[in-house]
């Protein structure tokens, strides 16, 4: 157990729907990062939050949004889902910045049908 | 564009052999280079990391070699074992202002170690 908890582990939904992925960072970690992992794109950075504030943004689609709450857990919201959004979504946390080491969760596997 | 290029995409090595995975980067501002190991159904886990002021770092059977002038770094797994069979990702840290930045990952290498 890495200490980073992601729920749900699996999610199957239809095109056009909206889902929310949840991440609880390791105790004491203030930074949360979201990544998308697909077979052809590898691990793609989506967004970073630090202590509740958005700090860095990658190629995150406008249909996707995230937030980090006062208790430091984070949610990634995916809307108007398309078949191509099917992927593994990982959350990682770190105490400060990632050059102190990311800790990844086990991921949420999203299947859009 | 792919800022961190990793090769090979897949690798098969006999037990006891040396596994070598290579990565190249473009951005000279990258200042931290970790390697992650991922087993099926699990998230990537930090394996070993190096900073650009060091040319080599060894931890057990795992060694990172870093060539700053060539903008390349590699992972060597000595005495490879079947338990090392996993996907390996190199990465580079792109920092920003305070508490800002991200790891940029290579495409991954699937390693199979045959008994």
Short mmCIF file of C-alpha atoms in Angstrom, two decimals, chain A:
data_model
loop_
_atom_site.label_atom_id
_atom_site.label_comp_id
_atom_site.label_asym_id
_atom_site.label_seq_id
_atom_site.Cartn_x
_atom_site.Cartn_y
_atom_site.Cartn_z
CA UNK A 1 0.00 0.00 0.00
CA UNK A 2 1.59 3.26 -1.19
CA UNK A 3 -0.49 5.45 1.09
CA UNK A 4 -2.21 7.15 -1.86
CA UNK A 5 -5.81 5.96 -2.17
CA UNK A 6 -7.77 6.16 -5.39
CA UNK A 7 -11.42 5.29 -5.82
CA UNK A 8 -13.06 3.69 -7.61
CA UNK A 9 -10.61 1.12 -8.99
CA UNK A 10 -12.74 0.45 -12.05
CA UNK A 11 -15.40 2.50 -13.76
CA UNK A 12 -17.45 1.67 -16.82
CA UNK A 13 -19.65 4.36 -18.25
CA UNK A 14 -21.31 5.39 -21.49
CA UNK A 15 -20.27 8.11 -23.90
CA UNK A 16 -21.56 11.53 -22.98
CA UNK A 17 -21.64 10.79 -19.27
CA UNK A 18 -19.75 12.47 -16.42
CA UNK A 19 -17.64 10.75 -13.77
CA UNK A 20 -15.66 11.79 -10.71
CA UNK A 21 -12.42 10.14 -9.68
CA UNK A 22 -11.23 10.56 -6.13
CA UNK A 23 -7.74 10.65 -4.64
CA UNK A 24 -6.58 10.81 -1.04
CA UNK A 25 -2.90 11.74 -0.84
CA UNK A 26 -0.35 10.20 1.49
CA UNK A 27 -0.56 11.63 4.98
CA UNK A 28 1.30 14.93 5.15
CA UNK A 29 1.66 15.38 1.40
CA UNK A 30 0.43 18.73 0.13
CA UNK A 31 0.86 18.25 -3.62
CA UNK A 32 -1.44 16.13 -5.76
CA UNK A 33 -0.80 15.33 -9.40
CA UNK A 34 -3.14 13.68 -11.90
CA UNK A 35 -1.87 11.63 -14.83
CA UNK A 36 -3.58 9.79 -17.66
CA UNK A 37 -2.02 6.56 -18.86
CA UNK A 38 -3.05 5.12 -22.19
CA UNK A 39 -1.34 2.50 -24.31
CA UNK A 40 -0.26 4.87 -27.04
CA UNK A 41 0.40 7.99 -24.98
CA UNK A 42 2.23 6.74 -21.92
CA UNK A 43 1.87 8.77 -18.72
CA UNK A 44 0.53 12.20 -19.56
CA UNK A 45 0.47 14.95 -16.95
CA UNK A 46 -2.93 16.53 -16.47
CA UNK A 47 -2.82 18.90 -13.50
CA UNK A 48 -1.15 19.66 -10.18
CA UNK A 49 -2.60 21.06 -6.98
CA UNK A 50 -0.64 22.27 -3.98
CA UNK A 51 -2.45 22.84 -0.70
CA UNK A 52 -5.74 23.53 -2.43
CA UNK A 53 -4.44 25.70 -5.24
CA UNK A 54 -3.92 24.79 -8.87
CA UNK A 55 -0.20 25.10 -9.60
CA UNK A 56 0.54 23.47 -12.95
CA UNK A 57 -1.49 22.37 -15.90
CA UNK A 58 -0.68 19.95 -18.69
CA UNK A 59 -2.66 19.01 -21.77
CA UNK A 60 -5.86 18.66 -19.82
CA UNK A 61 -9.00 18.79 -21.92
CA UNK A 62 -11.57 21.50 -21.23
CA UNK A 63 -14.06 18.69 -20.49
CA UNK A 64 -11.85 17.70 -17.55
CA UNK A 65 -11.53 19.61 -14.31
CA UNK A 66 -10.09 18.99 -10.88
CA UNK A 67 -10.00 20.44 -7.42
CA UNK A 68 -8.27 19.86 -4.11
CA UNK A 69 -10.30 20.20 -0.97
CA UNK A 70 -9.29 21.59 2.47
CA UNK A 71 -8.66 18.05 3.74
CA UNK A 72 -6.24 17.72 0.77
CA UNK A 73 -8.14 15.02 -1.07
CA UNK A 74 -8.60 15.72 -4.75
CA UNK A 75 -11.22 14.93 -7.35
CA UNK A 76 -10.86 14.72 -11.11
CA UNK A 77 -14.09 15.35 -13.00
CA UNK A 78 -14.44 14.05 -16.54
CA UNK A 79 -17.48 15.12 -18.52
CA UNK A 80 -18.99 14.53 -21.98
CA UNK A 81 -16.98 11.35 -22.05
CA UNK A 82 -15.72 9.96 -25.34
CA UNK A 83 -14.41 6.53 -26.23
CA UNK A 84 -10.90 7.97 -26.37
CA UNK A 85 -11.05 8.93 -22.71
CA UNK A 86 -10.78 5.27 -21.77
CA UNK A 87 -7.52 4.99 -19.85
CA UNK A 88 -5.92 4.52 -16.48
CA UNK A 89 -6.00 7.66 -14.38
CA UNK A 90 -3.35 7.96 -11.70
CA UNK A 91 -3.06 10.29 -8.82
CA UNK A 92 0.31 10.93 -7.18
CA UNK A 93 1.26 12.95 -4.15
CA UNK A 94 4.43 14.48 -2.80
CA UNK A 95 5.38 16.42 0.28
CA UNK A 96 6.43 19.50 -1.62
CA UNK A 97 7.58 19.22 -5.22
CA UNK A 98 8.15 16.03 -7.16
CA UNK A 99 11.90 16.16 -6.94
CA UNK A 100 11.37 14.84 -3.46
CA UNK A 101 9.62 11.85 -5.04
CA UNK A 102 6.11 11.16 -6.21
CA UNK A 103 4.05 8.40 -4.64
CA UNK A 104 1.45 7.01 -7.00
CA UNK A 105 -1.89 5.45 -6.20
CA UNK A 106 -3.04 2.25 -7.88
CA UNK A 107 -5.12 4.12 -10.40
CA UNK A 108 -8.69 4.16 -11.67
CA UNK A 109 -9.35 2.25 -14.86
CA UNK A 110 -12.00 4.11 -16.85
CA UNK A 111 -13.77 2.37 -19.69
CA UNK A 112 -16.11 4.41 -21.84
CA UNK A 113 -18.49 2.32 -23.95
#
